[in-house]
């Protein structure tokens, strides 16, 4: 039981006058296990982020500001008047922002 309380969970060296590990070996094993755990968590978070970005990316279907609609006819008229002649530049900017957002 003393060996198990001193991090000696997998060693068969629990007999009398036997040293279960070299000095400092238990600390190195803990660091290694923690490193593997952190790598696994990082991988899981990256996968979750990719799934989330894919789901959001499906919602970002942009064709053109020319096809945009508005709940208020007055707002629609004002917006179209304000962007008249700049539709292609606005479309390109939106496409760039969507592409950058997918990879950030």
mmCIF file with all atom_site columns, C-alpha atoms in Angstrom:
data_model
loop_
_atom_site.group_PDB
_atom_site.id
_atom_site.type_symbol
_atom_site.label_atom_id
_atom_site.label_alt_id
_atom_site.label_comp_id
_atom_site.label_asym_id
_atom_site.label_entity_id
_atom_site.label_seq_id
_atom_site.pdbx_PDB_ins_code
_atom_site.Cartn_x
_atom_site.Cartn_y
_atom_site.Cartn_z
_atom_site.occupancy
_atom_site.B_iso_or_equiv
_atom_site.pdbx_formal_charge
_atom_site.auth_seq_id
_atom_site.auth_comp_id
_atom_site.auth_asym_id
_atom_site.auth_atom_id
_atom_site.pdbx_PDB_model_num
ATOM 1   C CA . UNK A 1 1   ? 0.000   0.000  0.000   1.00 0.00 ? 1   UNK A CA 1
ATOM 2   C CA . UNK A 1 2   ? 2.863   2.387  0.710   1.00 0.00 ? 2   UNK A CA 1
ATOM 3   C CA . UNK A 1 3   ? 4.105   1.970  -2.854  1.00 0.00 ? 3   UNK A CA 1
ATOM 4   C CA . UNK A 1 4   ? 0.707   2.924  -4.272  1.00 0.00 ? 4   UNK A CA 1
ATOM 5   C CA . UNK A 1 5   ? 0.522   6.067  -2.167  1.00 0.00 ? 5   UNK A CA 1
ATOM 6   C CA . UNK A 1 6   ? 3.912   7.139  -3.519  1.00 0.00 ? 6   UNK A CA 1
ATOM 7   C CA . UNK A 1 7   ? 2.804   7.055  -7.192  1.00 0.00 ? 7   UNK A CA 1
ATOM 8   C CA . UNK A 1 8   ? 4.059   3.475  -7.585  1.00 0.00 ? 8   UNK A CA 1
ATOM 9   C CA . UNK A 1 9   ? 0.996   2.246  -9.456  1.00 0.00 ? 9   UNK A CA 1
ATOM 10  C CA . UNK A 1 10  ? 2.567   0.055  -12.138 1.00 0.00 ? 10  UNK A CA 1
ATOM 11  C CA . UNK A 1 11  ? 5.846   -1.167 -10.713 1.00 0.00 ? 11  UNK A CA 1
ATOM 12  C CA . UNK A 1 12  ? 6.460   -4.719 -9.558  1.00 0.00 ? 12  UNK A CA 1
ATOM 13  C CA . UNK A 1 13  ? 9.298   -3.555 -7.294  1.00 0.00 ? 13  UNK A CA 1
ATOM 14  C CA . UNK A 1 14  ? 7.312   -3.435 -4.077  1.00 0.00 ? 14  UNK A CA 1
ATOM 15  C CA . UNK A 1 15  ? 9.407   -6.000 -2.213  1.00 0.00 ? 15  UNK A CA 1
ATOM 16  C CA . UNK A 1 16  ? 11.637  -5.344 0.792   1.00 0.00 ? 16  UNK A CA 1
ATOM 17  C CA . UNK A 1 17  ? 14.756  -3.224 0.180   1.00 0.00 ? 17  UNK A CA 1
ATOM 18  C CA . UNK A 1 18  ? 13.720  -2.399 -3.382  1.00 0.00 ? 18  UNK A CA 1
ATOM 19  C CA . UNK A 1 19  ? 13.497  1.125  -4.733  1.00 0.00 ? 19  UNK A CA 1
ATOM 20  C CA . UNK A 1 20  ? 10.357  1.443  -6.865  1.00 0.00 ? 20  UNK A CA 1
ATOM 21  C CA . UNK A 1 21  ? 11.763  4.233  -9.048  1.00 0.00 ? 21  UNK A CA 1
ATOM 22  C CA . UNK A 1 22  ? 14.919  6.201  -9.508  1.00 0.00 ? 22  UNK A CA 1
ATOM 23  C CA . UNK A 1 23  ? 14.858  9.558  -7.728  1.00 0.00 ? 23  UNK A CA 1
ATOM 24  C CA . UNK A 1 24  ? 12.841  12.026 -9.785  1.00 0.00 ? 24  UNK A CA 1
ATOM 25  C CA . UNK A 1 25  ? 11.439  9.391  -12.136 1.00 0.00 ? 25  UNK A CA 1
ATOM 26  C CA . UNK A 1 26  ? 7.925   9.715  -10.751 1.00 0.00 ? 26  UNK A CA 1
ATOM 27  C CA . UNK A 1 27  ? 7.958   13.463 -11.429 1.00 0.00 ? 27  UNK A CA 1
ATOM 28  C CA . UNK A 1 28  ? 9.028   12.875 -15.040 1.00 0.00 ? 28  UNK A CA 1
ATOM 29  C CA . UNK A 1 29  ? 6.217   10.359 -15.542 1.00 0.00 ? 29  UNK A CA 1
ATOM 30  C CA . UNK A 1 30  ? 3.680   12.829 -14.181 1.00 0.00 ? 30  UNK A CA 1
ATOM 31  C CA . UNK A 1 31  ? 4.981   15.512 -16.554 1.00 0.00 ? 31  UNK A CA 1
ATOM 32  C CA . UNK A 1 32  ? 4.745   13.115 -19.489 1.00 0.00 ? 32  UNK A CA 1
ATOM 33  C CA . UNK A 1 33  ? 1.183   12.109 -18.618 1.00 0.00 ? 33  UNK A CA 1
ATOM 34  C CA . UNK A 1 34  ? 0.202   15.770 -18.201 1.00 0.00 ? 34  UNK A CA 1
ATOM 35  C CA . UNK A 1 35  ? 1.764   16.569 -21.566 1.00 0.00 ? 35  UNK A CA 1
ATOM 36  C CA . UNK A 1 36  ? -0.281  13.847 -23.273 1.00 0.00 ? 36  UNK A CA 1
ATOM 37  C CA . UNK A 1 37  ? -3.420  15.085 -21.548 1.00 0.00 ? 37  UNK A CA 1
ATOM 38  C CA . UNK A 1 38  ? -2.826  18.667 -22.701 1.00 0.00 ? 38  UNK A CA 1
ATOM 39  C CA . UNK A 1 39  ? -2.163  17.511 -26.283 1.00 0.00 ? 39  UNK A CA 1
ATOM 40  C CA . UNK A 1 40  ? -5.425  15.555 -26.240 1.00 0.00 ? 40  UNK A CA 1
ATOM 41  C CA . UNK A 1 41  ? -7.377  18.536 -24.885 1.00 0.00 ? 41  UNK A CA 1
ATOM 42  C CA . UNK A 1 42  ? -5.844  20.862 -27.486 1.00 0.00 ? 42  UNK A CA 1
ATOM 43  C CA . UNK A 1 43  ? -6.748  18.425 -30.263 1.00 0.00 ? 43  UNK A CA 1
ATOM 44  C CA . UNK A 1 44  ? -10.315 18.186 -28.949 1.00 0.00 ? 44  UNK A CA 1
ATOM 45  C CA . UNK A 1 45  ? -10.676 21.970 -28.807 1.00 0.00 ? 45  UNK A CA 1
ATOM 46  C CA . UNK A 1 46  ? -9.342  22.367 -32.350 1.00 0.00 ? 46  UNK A CA 1
ATOM 47  C CA . UNK A 1 47  ? -11.822 19.750 -33.593 1.00 0.00 ? 47  UNK A CA 1
ATOM 48  C CA . UNK A 1 48  ? -14.692 21.470 -31.787 1.00 0.00 ? 48  UNK A CA 1
ATOM 49  C CA . UNK A 1 49  ? -13.677 24.816 -33.300 1.00 0.00 ? 49  UNK A CA 1
ATOM 50  C CA . UNK A 1 50  ? -13.605 23.312 -36.814 1.00 0.00 ? 50  UNK A CA 1
ATOM 51  C CA . UNK A 1 51  ? -17.076 21.826 -36.368 1.00 0.00 ? 51  UNK A CA 1
ATOM 52  C CA . UNK A 1 52  ? -18.380 25.123 -35.033 1.00 0.00 ? 52  UNK A CA 1
ATOM 53  C CA . UNK A 1 53  ? -16.847 27.094 -37.902 1.00 0.00 ? 53  UNK A CA 1
ATOM 54  C CA . UNK A 1 54  ? -18.313 24.649 -40.425 1.00 0.00 ? 54  UNK A CA 1
ATOM 55  C CA . UNK A 1 55  ? -21.760 25.082 -38.905 1.00 0.00 ? 55  UNK A CA 1
ATOM 56  C CA . UNK A 1 56  ? -21.478 28.872 -38.962 1.00 0.00 ? 56  UNK A CA 1
ATOM 57  C CA . UNK A 1 57  ? -20.020 28.798 -42.467 1.00 0.00 ? 57  UNK A CA 1
ATOM 58  C CA . UNK A 1 58  ? -23.124 27.033 -43.738 1.00 0.00 ? 58  UNK A CA 1
ATOM 59  C CA . UNK A 1 59  ? -25.216 29.940 -42.499 1.00 0.00 ? 59  UNK A CA 1
ATOM 60  C CA . UNK A 1 60  ? -23.109 32.513 -44.368 1.00 0.00 ? 60  UNK A CA 1
ATOM 61  C CA . UNK A 1 61  ? -24.535 32.117 -47.856 1.00 0.00 ? 61  UNK A CA 1
ATOM 62  C CA . UNK A 1 62  ? -23.997 35.438 -49.603 1.00 0.00 ? 62  UNK A CA 1
ATOM 63  C CA . UNK A 1 63  ? -24.951 36.069 -53.212 1.00 0.00 ? 63  UNK A CA 1
ATOM 64  C CA . UNK A 1 64  ? -25.040 39.847 -53.648 1.00 0.00 ? 64  UNK A CA 1
ATOM 65  C CA . UNK A 1 65  ? -26.200 42.959 -51.867 1.00 0.00 ? 65  UNK A CA 1
ATOM 66  C CA . UNK A 1 66  ? -28.405 43.508 -54.910 1.00 0.00 ? 66  UNK A CA 1
ATOM 67  C CA . UNK A 1 67  ? -30.512 40.543 -53.691 1.00 0.00 ? 67  UNK A CA 1
ATOM 68  C CA . UNK A 1 68  ? -30.779 41.802 -50.114 1.00 0.00 ? 68  UNK A CA 1
ATOM 69  C CA . UNK A 1 69  ? -34.199 42.399 -48.622 1.00 0.00 ? 69  UNK A CA 1
ATOM 70  C CA . UNK A 1 70  ? -35.434 44.619 -45.847 1.00 0.00 ? 70  UNK A CA 1
ATOM 71  C CA . UNK A 1 71  ? -38.489 44.604 -43.597 1.00 0.00 ? 71  UNK A CA 1
ATOM 72  C CA . UNK A 1 72  ? -39.081 48.294 -44.202 1.00 0.00 ? 72  UNK A CA 1
ATOM 73  C CA . UNK A 1 73  ? -39.575 49.544 -47.769 1.00 0.00 ? 73  UNK A CA 1
ATOM 74  C CA . UNK A 1 74  ? -38.334 53.011 -46.762 1.00 0.00 ? 74  UNK A CA 1
ATOM 75  C CA . UNK A 1 75  ? -35.109 51.541 -45.349 1.00 0.00 ? 75  UNK A CA 1
ATOM 76  C CA . UNK A 1 76  ? -34.637 49.453 -48.481 1.00 0.00 ? 76  UNK A CA 1
ATOM 77  C CA . UNK A 1 77  ? -34.928 52.561 -50.663 1.00 0.00 ? 77  UNK A CA 1
ATOM 78  C CA . UNK A 1 78  ? -32.423 54.533 -48.532 1.00 0.00 ? 78  UNK A CA 1
ATOM 79  C CA . UNK A 1 79  ? -29.928 51.649 -48.385 1.00 0.00 ? 79  UNK A CA 1
ATOM 80  C CA . UNK A 1 80  ? -30.069 51.019 -52.139 1.00 0.00 ? 80  UNK A CA 1
ATOM 81  C CA . UNK A 1 81  ? -29.599 54.732 -52.812 1.00 0.00 ? 81  UNK A CA 1
ATOM 82  C CA . UNK A 1 82  ? -26.577 54.824 -50.445 1.00 0.00 ? 82  UNK A CA 1
ATOM 83  C CA . UNK A 1 83  ? -24.814 51.816 -51.991 1.00 0.00 ? 83  UNK A CA 1
ATOM 84  C CA . UNK A 1 84  ? -25.725 52.521 -55.615 1.00 0.00 ? 84  UNK A CA 1
ATOM 85  C CA . UNK A 1 85  ? -22.696 51.971 -57.849 1.00 0.00 ? 85  UNK A CA 1
ATOM 86  C CA . UNK A 1 86  ? -20.658 50.242 -55.081 1.00 0.00 ? 86  UNK A CA 1
ATOM 87  C CA . UNK A 1 87  ? -22.424 46.879 -55.098 1.00 0.00 ? 87  UNK A CA 1
ATOM 88  C CA . UNK A 1 88  ? -19.532 44.919 -56.622 1.00 0.00 ? 88  UNK A CA 1
ATOM 89  C CA . UNK A 1 89  ? -17.009 46.389 -54.180 1.00 0.00 ? 89  UNK A CA 1
ATOM 90  C CA . UNK A 1 90  ? -19.318 45.630 -51.224 1.00 0.00 ? 90  UNK A CA 1
ATOM 91  C CA . UNK A 1 91  ? -19.869 42.056 -52.465 1.00 0.00 ? 91  UNK A CA 1
ATOM 92  C CA . UNK A 1 92  ? -16.116 41.495 -52.746 1.00 0.00 ? 92  UNK A CA 1
ATOM 93  C CA . UNK A 1 93  ? -15.544 42.905 -49.247 1.00 0.00 ? 93  UNK A CA 1
ATOM 94  C CA . UNK A 1 94  ? -18.215 40.618 -47.777 1.00 0.00 ? 94  UNK A CA 1
ATOM 95  C CA . UNK A 1 95  ? -16.702 37.572 -49.519 1.00 0.00 ? 95  UNK A CA 1
ATOM 96  C CA . UNK A 1 96  ? -13.267 38.492 -48.139 1.00 0.00 ? 96  UNK A CA 1
ATOM 97  C CA . UNK A 1 97  ? -14.637 38.867 -44.601 1.00 0.00 ? 97  UNK A CA 1
ATOM 98  C CA . UNK A 1 98  ? -16.404 35.505 -44.832 1.00 0.00 ? 98  UNK A CA 1
ATOM 99  C CA . UNK A 1 99  ? -13.200 33.815 -46.046 1.00 0.00 ? 99  UNK A CA 1
ATOM 100 C CA . UNK A 1 100 ? -11.075 35.416 -43.314 1.00 0.00 ? 100 UNK A CA 1
ATOM 101 C CA . UNK A 1 101 ? -13.626 34.505 -40.649 1.00 0.00 ? 101 UNK A CA 1
ATOM 102 C CA . UNK A 1 102 ? -13.491 30.831 -41.622 1.00 0.00 ? 102 UNK A CA 1
ATOM 103 C CA . UNK A 1 103 ? -9.762  30.618 -41.022 1.00 0.00 ? 103 UNK A CA 1
ATOM 104 C CA . UNK A 1 104 ? -9.381  32.683 -37.862 1.00 0.00 ? 104 UNK A CA 1
#
